[in-house]
């Protein structure tokens, strides 16, 4: 009898716990939706977006997932794969600014319709929902491709500045994507080695390597525009060699 009594007591306890759980759920459902939203912190929203990011396998992501991520989380989407992007350093940004200014100065001096942009600019490269890239510098000559949220289609010129985290992607994955999408010219800049690789995709993907002490011709402008890094390389070297400040 004692054993049966113990079993009966445990069943009663379990029943009571179940009733309490049901009551809690009913009370939660009564909570107005706007109140629940107001209690979600910014940190929680970041977690929510990151959770959605983690629910799929690489290769399955779309622009819906891309736009669901927090604005301060820099990524690229290539063929359904999400790649994290490190924040650019100051040497990187110095080179980006110098090149963008020279390109726009040349275009404006000729009364051209092309536009040069520095990163970050979204480029929906293949006009599908599986790829969105952010080149470091780009030139678009077809203004119909420039829409409110992004560049819709392949730019004419794309420039990527190598970093340890992006080197493999820029030299292989992105090169193939840019060729396939119809980018006319692709530059890869290595600030440490002070070299620029130019892929003239429009003309049988002819490839040339330049030192950053040279004046480098831009092929989409028939070589008439030439980019010089002479004025910034001393600054770039100084930044790359500078020690990190003590915490």
PDB file of C-alpha atoms in Angstrom:
ATOM      1  CA  UNK A   1       0.000   0.000   0.000  1.00  0.00           C
ATOM      2  CA  UNK A   2       2.811   2.346   0.749  1.00  0.00           C
ATOM      3  CA  UNK A   3       4.203   1.769  -2.704  1.00  0.00           C
ATOM      4  CA  UNK A   4       0.817   2.467  -4.325  1.00  0.00           C
ATOM      5  CA  UNK A   5       0.447   5.599  -2.246  1.00  0.00           C
ATOM      6  CA  UNK A   6       3.827   6.857  -3.376  1.00  0.00           C
ATOM      7  CA  UNK A   7       2.892   6.305  -7.031  1.00  0.00           C
ATOM      8  CA  UNK A   8      -0.412   8.074  -6.544  1.00  0.00           C
ATOM      9  CA  UNK A   9       1.326  11.048  -4.897  1.00  0.00           C
ATOM     10  CA  UNK A  10       3.806  11.338  -7.775  1.00  0.00           C
ATOM     11  CA  UNK A  11       0.975  11.267 -10.311  1.00  0.00           C
ATOM     12  CA  UNK A  12      -0.861  13.998  -8.454  1.00  0.00           C
ATOM     13  CA  UNK A  13       2.306  16.095  -8.358  1.00  0.00           C
ATOM     14  CA  UNK A  14       2.855  15.602 -12.086  1.00  0.00           C
ATOM     15  CA  UNK A  15      -0.765  16.545 -12.830  1.00  0.00           C
ATOM     16  CA  UNK A  16      -0.425  19.709 -10.742  1.00  0.00           C
ATOM     17  CA  UNK A  17       2.781  20.707 -12.571  1.00  0.00           C
ATOM     18  CA  UNK A  18       1.102  20.149 -15.937  1.00  0.00           C
ATOM     19  CA  UNK A  19      -1.866  22.302 -14.924  1.00  0.00           C
ATOM     20  CA  UNK A  20       0.479  25.090 -13.793  1.00  0.00           C
ATOM     21  CA  UNK A  21       2.385  24.898 -17.108  1.00  0.00           C
ATOM     22  CA  UNK A  22      -0.867  25.152 -19.125  1.00  0.00           C
ATOM     23  CA  UNK A  23      -1.961  28.125 -17.039  1.00  0.00           C
ATOM     24  CA  UNK A  24       1.381  29.882 -17.645  1.00  0.00           C
ATOM     25  CA  UNK A  25       1.054  29.366 -21.396  1.00  0.00           C
ATOM     26  CA  UNK A  26      -2.486  30.792 -21.336  1.00  0.00           C
ATOM     27  CA  UNK A  27      -1.266  33.858 -19.470  1.00  0.00           C
ATOM     28  CA  UNK A  28       1.554  34.397 -21.985  1.00  0.00           C
ATOM     29  CA  UNK A  29      -0.887  34.183 -24.892  1.00  0.00           C
ATOM     30  CA  UNK A  30      -2.968  36.916 -23.272  1.00  0.00           C
ATOM     31  CA  UNK A  31       0.028  39.305 -23.387  1.00  0.00           C
ATOM     32  CA  UNK A  32      -0.511  41.905 -26.156  1.00  0.00           C
ATOM     33  CA  UNK A  33       1.900  41.483 -29.064  1.00  0.00           C
ATOM     34  CA  UNK A  34       3.070  45.109 -28.917  1.00  0.00           C
ATOM     35  CA  UNK A  35       4.107  44.640 -25.267  1.00  0.00           C
ATOM     36  CA  UNK A  36       6.202  41.606 -26.148  1.00  0.00           C
ATOM     37  CA  UNK A  37       7.911  43.570 -28.930  1.00  0.00           C
ATOM     38  CA  UNK A  38       8.699  46.427 -26.612  1.00  0.00           C
ATOM     39  CA  UNK A  39      10.506  44.110 -24.221  1.00  0.00           C
ATOM     40  CA  UNK A  40      12.871  42.736 -26.908  1.00  0.00           C
ATOM     41  CA  UNK A  41      16.268  44.385 -26.491  1.00  0.00           C
ATOM     42  CA  UNK A  42      18.660  45.261 -29.326  1.00  0.00           C
ATOM     43  CA  UNK A  43      20.911  42.458 -28.121  1.00  0.00           C
ATOM     44  CA  UNK A  44      18.039  39.979 -28.447  1.00  0.00           C
ATOM     45  CA  UNK A  45      17.307  41.156 -32.003  1.00  0.00           C
ATOM     46  CA  UNK A  46      20.929  40.495 -32.920  1.00  0.00           C
ATOM     47  CA  UNK A  47      20.620  37.013 -31.443  1.00  0.00           C
ATOM     48  CA  UNK A  48      17.401  36.421 -33.371  1.00  0.00           C
ATOM     49  CA  UNK A  49      18.993  37.357 -36.692  1.00  0.00           C
ATOM     50  CA  UNK A  50      22.101  35.331 -35.905  1.00  0.00           C
ATOM     51  CA  UNK A  51      19.914  32.343 -35.029  1.00  0.00           C
ATOM     52  CA  UNK A  52      18.180  32.549 -38.394  1.00  0.00           C
ATOM     53  CA  UNK A  53      21.612  32.771 -40.010  1.00  0.00           C
ATOM     54  CA  UNK A  54      22.599  29.518 -38.288  1.00  0.00           C
ATOM     55  CA  UNK A  55      19.470  27.516 -39.149  1.00  0.00           C
ATOM     56  CA  UNK A  56      20.460  26.758 -42.745  1.00  0.00           C
ATOM     57  CA  UNK A  57      23.399  24.968 -44.301  1.00  0.00           C
ATOM     58  CA  UNK A  58      25.947  26.932 -46.323  1.00  0.00           C
ATOM     59  CA  UNK A  59      24.763  27.040 -49.903  1.00  0.00           C
ATOM     60  CA  UNK A  60      21.096  27.444 -48.935  1.00  0.00           C
ATOM     61  CA  UNK A  61      21.044  31.131 -47.958  1.00  0.00           C
ATOM     62  CA  UNK A  62      19.186  33.774 -49.959  1.00  0.00           C
ATOM     63  CA  UNK A  63      18.805  37.533 -49.970  1.00  0.00           C
ATOM     64  CA  UNK A  64      16.070  37.151 -47.346  1.00  0.00           C
ATOM     65  CA  UNK A  65      18.700  35.815 -44.933  1.00  0.00           C
ATOM     66  CA  UNK A  66      21.188  38.475 -46.029  1.00  0.00           C
ATOM     67  CA  UNK A  67      18.793  41.314 -45.242  1.00  0.00           C
ATOM     68  CA  UNK A  68      17.752  39.685 -41.946  1.00  0.00           C
ATOM     69  CA  UNK A  69      21.241  40.114 -40.488  1.00  0.00           C
ATOM     70  CA  UNK A  70      22.076  43.183 -38.361  1.00  0.00           C
ATOM     71  CA  UNK A  71      23.331  46.199 -40.322  1.00  0.00           C
ATOM     72  CA  UNK A  72      26.643  46.166 -38.463  1.00  0.00           C
ATOM     73  CA  UNK A  73      27.364  42.549 -39.406  1.00  0.00           C
ATOM     74  CA  UNK A  74      29.325  42.771 -42.669  1.00  0.00           C
ATOM     75  CA  UNK A  75      28.922  39.726 -44.890  1.00  0.00           C
ATOM     76  CA  UNK A  76      28.786  38.754 -48.545  1.00  0.00           C
ATOM     77  CA  UNK A  77      26.456  36.196 -50.065  1.00  0.00           C
ATOM     78  CA  UNK A  78      27.931  34.145 -52.927  1.00  0.00           C
ATOM     79  CA  UNK A  79      25.994  31.238 -54.438  1.00  0.00           C
ATOM     80  CA  UNK A  80      24.018  30.773 -51.227  1.00  0.00           C
ATOM     81  CA  UNK A  81      27.115  30.820 -48.992  1.00  0.00           C
ATOM     82  CA  UNK A  82      27.545  33.577 -46.405  1.00  0.00           C
ATOM     83  CA  UNK A  83      31.088  34.892 -45.920  1.00  0.00           C
ATOM     84  CA  UNK A  84      31.936  37.108 -42.944  1.00  0.00           C
ATOM     85  CA  UNK A  85      33.863  40.290 -43.787  1.00  0.00           C
ATOM     86  CA  UNK A  86      36.333  41.860 -41.396  1.00  0.00           C
ATOM     87  CA  UNK A  87      36.195  45.635 -40.964  1.00  0.00           C
ATOM     88  CA  UNK A  88      38.733  47.235 -43.334  1.00  0.00           C
ATOM     89  CA  UNK A  89      41.879  48.767 -41.836  1.00  0.00           C
ATOM     90  CA  UNK A  90      43.031  52.327 -42.475  1.00  0.00           C
ATOM     91  CA  UNK A  91      45.626  51.351 -45.116  1.00  0.00           C
ATOM     92  CA  UNK A  92      42.854  49.600 -47.021  1.00  0.00           C
ATOM     93  CA  UNK A  93      40.574  52.638 -46.819  1.00  0.00           C
ATOM     94  CA  UNK A  94      43.369  55.000 -47.852  1.00  0.00           C
ATOM     95  CA  UNK A  95      43.878  53.037 -51.077  1.00  0.00           C
ATOM     96  CA  UNK A  96      40.116  52.792 -51.694  1.00  0.00           C
ATOM     97  CA  UNK A  97      39.680  56.556 -51.320  1.00  0.00           C
ATOM     98  CA  UNK A  98      42.636  57.392 -53.578  1.00  0.00           C
ATOM     99  CA  UNK A  99      41.429  55.150 -56.368  1.00  0.00           C
ATOM    100  CA  UNK A 100      37.790  56.266 -56.176  1.00  0.00           C
ATOM    101  CA  UNK A 101      38.777  59.943 -56.320  1.00  0.00           C
ATOM    102  CA  UNK A 102      41.026  59.421 -59.364  1.00  0.00           C
ATOM    103  CA  UNK A 103      38.377  57.426 -61.216  1.00  0.00           C
ATOM    104  CA  UNK A 104      35.658  60.004 -60.601  1.00  0.00           C
ATOM    105  CA  UNK A 105      37.994  62.879 -61.493  1.00  0.00           C
ATOM    106  CA  UNK A 106      38.778  61.226 -64.828  1.00  0.00           C
ATOM    107  CA  UNK A 107      35.109  60.458 -65.571  1.00  0.00           C
ATOM    108  CA  UNK A 108      33.978  63.982 -64.683  1.00  0.00           C
ATOM    109  CA  UNK A 109      36.769  65.585 -66.736  1.00  0.00           C
ATOM    110  CA  UNK A 110      35.464  63.742 -69.803  1.00  0.00           C
ATOM    111  CA  UNK A 111      31.803  64.401 -69.073  1.00  0.00           C
ATOM    112  CA  UNK A 112      31.247  60.656 -68.774  1.00  0.00           C
ATOM    113  CA  UNK A 113      28.159  58.896 -67.434  1.00  0.00           C
ATOM    114  CA  UNK A 114      30.057  56.248 -65.483  1.00  0.00           C
ATOM    115  CA  UNK A 115      30.118  56.467 -61.684  1.00  0.00           C
ATOM    116  CA  UNK A 116      32.804  55.170 -59.298  1.00  0.00           C
ATOM    117  CA  UNK A 117      31.817  54.053 -55.802  1.00  0.00           C
ATOM    118  CA  UNK A 118      33.825  52.991 -52.737  1.00  0.00           C
ATOM    119  CA  UNK A 119      32.609  50.224 -50.428  1.00  0.00           C
ATOM    120  CA  UNK A 120      30.256  49.445 -48.881  1.00  0.00           C
ATOM    121  CA  UNK A 121      27.878  49.165 -51.827  1.00  0.00           C
ATOM    122  CA  UNK A 122      25.673  46.109 -52.356  1.00  0.00           C
ATOM    123  CA  UNK A 123      26.010  44.530 -55.798  1.00  0.00           C
ATOM    124  CA  UNK A 124      23.363  41.984 -56.811  1.00  0.00           C
ATOM    125  CA  UNK A 125      25.826  40.542 -59.277  1.00  0.00           C
ATOM    126  CA  UNK A 126      23.746  37.927 -61.112  1.00  0.00           C
ATOM    127  CA  UNK A 127      20.358  39.581 -60.523  1.00  0.00           C
ATOM    128  CA  UNK A 128      19.289  36.519 -58.528  1.00  0.00           C
ATOM    129  CA  UNK A 129      18.587  35.943 -54.829  1.00  0.00           C
ATOM    130  CA  UNK A 130      21.719  33.887 -54.069  1.00  0.00           C
ATOM    131  CA  UNK A 131      24.553  36.401 -54.510  1.00  0.00           C
ATOM    132  CA  UNK A 132      25.220  39.853 -53.071  1.00  0.00           C
ATOM    133  CA  UNK A 133      28.803  41.165 -52.973  1.00  0.00           C
ATOM    134  CA  UNK A 134      30.469  44.358 -51.719  1.00  0.00           C
ATOM    135  CA  UNK A 135      33.536  45.188 -53.851  1.00  0.00           C
ATOM    136  CA  UNK A 136      36.046  47.665 -52.423  1.00  0.00           C
ATOM    137  CA  UNK A 137      35.754  49.929 -55.488  1.00  0.00           C
ATOM    138  CA  UNK A 138      33.466  49.642 -58.490  1.00  0.00           C
ATOM    139  CA  UNK A 139      32.613  51.561 -61.642  1.00  0.00           C
ATOM    140  CA  UNK A 140      29.161  51.399 -63.222  1.00  0.00           C
ATOM    141  CA  UNK A 141      28.615  52.878 -66.678  1.00  0.00           C
ATOM    142  CA  UNK A 142      25.040  51.706 -67.243  1.00  0.00           C
ATOM    143  CA  UNK A 143      23.076  53.948 -64.885  1.00  0.00           C
ATOM    144  CA  UNK A 144      19.970  51.787 -65.240  1.00  0.00           C
ATOM    145  CA  UNK A 145      21.788  49.253 -63.042  1.00  0.00           C
ATOM    146  CA  UNK A 146      21.876  51.724 -60.138  1.00  0.00           C
ATOM    147  CA  UNK A 147      18.710  51.291 -58.092  1.00  0.00           C
ATOM    148  CA  UNK A 148      17.817  52.442 -54.595  1.00  0.00           C
ATOM    149  CA  UNK A 149      19.070  49.441 -52.630  1.00  0.00           C
ATOM    150  CA  UNK A 150      22.004  48.241 -54.729  1.00  0.00           C
ATOM    151  CA  UNK A 151      23.778  47.928 -58.061  1.00  0.00           C
ATOM    152  CA  UNK A 152      21.580  45.461 -59.945  1.00  0.00           C
ATOM    153  CA  UNK A 153      23.860  43.548 -62.284  1.00  0.00           C
ATOM    154  CA  UNK A 154      27.564  43.425 -63.100  1.00  0.00           C
ATOM    155  CA  UNK A 155      29.667  46.601 -62.729  1.00  0.00           C
ATOM    156  CA  UNK A 156      32.127  47.458 -65.500  1.00  0.00           C
ATOM    157  CA  UNK A 157      35.173  47.601 -63.189  1.00  0.00           C
ATOM    158  CA  UNK A 158      35.585  45.885 -59.824  1.00  0.00           C
ATOM    159  CA  UNK A 159      38.501  46.300 -57.405  1.00  0.00           C
ATOM    160  CA  UNK A 160      39.265  44.152 -54.363  1.00  0.00           C
ATOM    161  CA  UNK A 161      42.040  44.876 -51.846  1.00  0.00           C
ATOM    162  CA  UNK A 162      43.442  41.705 -50.334  1.00  0.00           C
ATOM    163  CA  UNK A 163      43.384  40.957 -46.625  1.00  0.00           C
ATOM    164  CA  UNK A 164      44.447  37.716 -44.904  1.00  0.00           C
ATOM    165  CA  UNK A 165      40.796  36.735 -44.446  1.00  0.00           C
ATOM    166  CA  UNK A 166      39.705  37.537 -48.030  1.00  0.00           C
ATOM    167  CA  UNK A 167      42.694  36.459 -50.138  1.00  0.00           C
ATOM    168  CA  UNK A 168      41.428  33.032 -51.204  1.00  0.00           C
ATOM    169  CA  UNK A 169      37.916  34.324 -51.874  1.00  0.00           C
ATOM    170  CA  UNK A 170      39.110  37.320 -53.930  1.00  0.00           C
ATOM    171  CA  UNK A 171      41.597  35.339 -56.038  1.00  0.00           C
ATOM    172  CA  UNK A 172      39.402  32.331 -56.783  1.00  0.00           C
ATOM    173  CA  UNK A 173      35.709  32.459 -55.902  1.00  0.00           C
ATOM    174  CA  UNK A 174      35.147  36.117 -56.731  1.00  0.00           C
ATOM    175  CA  UNK A 175      37.319  36.017 -59.845  1.00  0.00           C
ATOM    176  CA  UNK A 176      35.139  33.216 -61.235  1.00  0.00           C
ATOM    177  CA  UNK A 177      31.931  35.019 -60.257  1.00  0.00           C
ATOM    178  CA  UNK A 178      33.012  38.300 -61.844  1.00  0.00           C
ATOM    179  CA  UNK A 179      34.035  36.576 -65.068  1.00  0.00           C
ATOM    180  CA  UNK A 180      30.748  34.662 -65.215  1.00  0.00           C
ATOM    181  CA  UNK A 181      28.619  37.726 -64.462  1.00  0.00           C
ATOM    182  CA  UNK A 182      30.148  39.858 -67.218  1.00  0.00           C
ATOM    183  CA  UNK A 183      32.371  42.264 -65.276  1.00  0.00           C
ATOM    184  CA  UNK A 184      34.643  43.842 -67.886  1.00  0.00           C
ATOM    185  CA  UNK A 185      37.736  44.388 -65.720  1.00  0.00           C
ATOM    186  CA  UNK A 186      38.866  43.145 -62.302  1.00  0.00           C
ATOM    187  CA  UNK A 187      41.723  44.463 -60.154  1.00  0.00           C
ATOM    188  CA  UNK A 188      43.217  42.714 -57.132  1.00  0.00           C
ATOM    189  CA  UNK A 189      45.479  44.911 -54.979  1.00  0.00           C
ATOM    190  CA  UNK A 190      48.042  43.528 -52.522  1.00  0.00           C
ATOM    191  CA  UNK A 191      49.152  46.399 -50.287  1.00  0.00           C
ATOM    192  CA  UNK A 192      51.828  44.358 -48.507  1.00  0.00           C
ATOM    193  CA  UNK A 193      53.530  43.248 -51.717  1.00  0.00           C
ATOM    194  CA  UNK A 194      52.657  46.560 -53.422  1.00  0.00           C
ATOM    195  CA  UNK A 195      51.345  44.737 -56.484  1.00  0.00           C
ATOM    196  CA  UNK A 196      48.191  45.059 -58.580  1.00  0.00           C
ATOM    197  CA  UNK A 197      46.853  42.195 -60.692  1.00  0.00           C
ATOM    198  CA  UNK A 198      44.663  43.412 -63.557  1.00  0.00           C
ATOM    199  CA  UNK A 199      42.327  40.950 -65.276  1.00  0.00           C
ATOM    200  CA  UNK A 200      41.143  42.431 -68.581  1.00  0.00           C
ATOM    201  CA  UNK A 201      38.133  40.130 -68.745  1.00  0.00           C
ATOM    202  CA  UNK A 202      36.626  41.912 -71.730  1.00  0.00           C
ATOM    203  CA  UNK A 203      39.646  41.059 -73.868  1.00  0.00           C
ATOM    204  CA  UNK A 204      40.086  37.311 -73.353  1.00  0.00           C
ATOM    205  CA  UNK A 205      40.894  37.851 -69.659  1.00  0.00           C
ATOM    206  CA  UNK A 206      44.385  39.108 -70.410  1.00  0.00           C
ATOM    207  CA  UNK A 207      46.274  39.421 -67.141  1.00  0.00           C
ATOM    208  CA  UNK A 208      48.979  41.915 -66.146  1.00  0.00           C
ATOM    209  CA  UNK A 209      50.813  42.573 -62.877  1.00  0.00           C
ATOM    210  CA  UNK A 210      51.897  46.102 -61.942  1.00  0.00           C
ATOM    211  CA  UNK A 211      53.881  47.611 -59.113  1.00  0.00           C
ATOM    212  CA  UNK A 212      52.072  50.279 -57.116  1.00  0.00           C
ATOM    213  CA  UNK A 213      54.842  52.707 -58.111  1.00  0.00           C
ATOM    214  CA  UNK A 214      53.593  52.538 -61.710  1.00  0.00           C
ATOM    215  CA  UNK A 215      50.774  54.383 -63.429  1.00  0.00           C
ATOM    216  CA  UNK A 216      48.248  51.635 -64.050  1.00  0.00           C
ATOM    217  CA  UNK A 217      45.975  51.902 -67.128  1.00  0.00           C
ATOM    218  CA  UNK A 218      42.255  51.290 -66.754  1.00  0.00           C
ATOM    219  CA  UNK A 219      41.224  49.082 -69.654  1.00  0.00           C
ATOM    220  CA  UNK A 220      37.511  49.950 -69.679  1.00  0.00           C
ATOM    221  CA  UNK A 221      38.667  53.485 -70.569  1.00  0.00           C
ATOM    222  CA  UNK A 222      41.105  52.169 -73.214  1.00  0.00           C
ATOM    223  CA  UNK A 223      44.091  52.964 -70.975  1.00  0.00           C
ATOM    224  CA  UNK A 224      43.443  56.710 -71.195  1.00  0.00           C
ATOM    225  CA  UNK A 225      42.731  56.791 -67.454  1.00  0.00           C
ATOM    226  CA  UNK A 226      45.749  55.781 -65.356  1.00  0.00           C
ATOM    227  CA  UNK A 227      45.692  55.227 -61.606  1.00  0.00           C
ATOM    228  CA  UNK A 228      48.662  56.328 -59.484  1.00  0.00           C
ATOM    229  CA  UNK A 229      49.275  55.358 -55.873  1.00  0.00           C
ATOM    230  CA  UNK A 230      52.474  57.427 -55.586  1.00  0.00           C
ATOM    231  CA  UNK A 231      50.947  60.019 -53.285  1.00  0.00           C
ATOM    232  CA  UNK A 232      49.649  57.531 -50.721  1.00  0.00           C
ATOM    233  CA  UNK A 233      52.157  54.676 -50.550  1.00  0.00           C
ATOM    234  CA  UNK A 234      54.285  56.306 -47.851  1.00  0.00           C
ATOM    235  CA  UNK A 235      51.156  56.659 -45.738  1.00  0.00           C
ATOM    236  CA  UNK A 236      50.054  53.085 -46.513  1.00  0.00           C
ATOM    237  CA  UNK A 237      53.452  51.676 -45.471  1.00  0.00           C
ATOM    238  CA  UNK A 238      53.399  53.714 -42.286  1.00  0.00           C
ATOM    239  CA  UNK A 239      49.927  52.445 -41.382  1.00  0.00           C
ATOM    240  CA  UNK A 240      50.752  48.807 -42.128  1.00  0.00           C
ATOM    241  CA  UNK A 241      53.908  48.951 -40.003  1.00  0.00           C
ATOM    242  CA  UNK A 242      52.396  50.903 -37.112  1.00  0.00           C
ATOM    243  CA  UNK A 243      52.141  49.077 -33.757  1.00  0.00           C
ATOM    244  CA  UNK A 244      48.784  48.584 -32.103  1.00  0.00           C
ATOM    245  CA  UNK A 245      48.250  50.937 -29.132  1.00  0.00           C
ATOM    246  CA  UNK A 246      48.295  49.413 -25.670  1.00  0.00           C
ATOM    247  CA  UNK A 247      44.875  48.539 -24.339  1.00  0.00           C
TER     248      UNK A 247
END
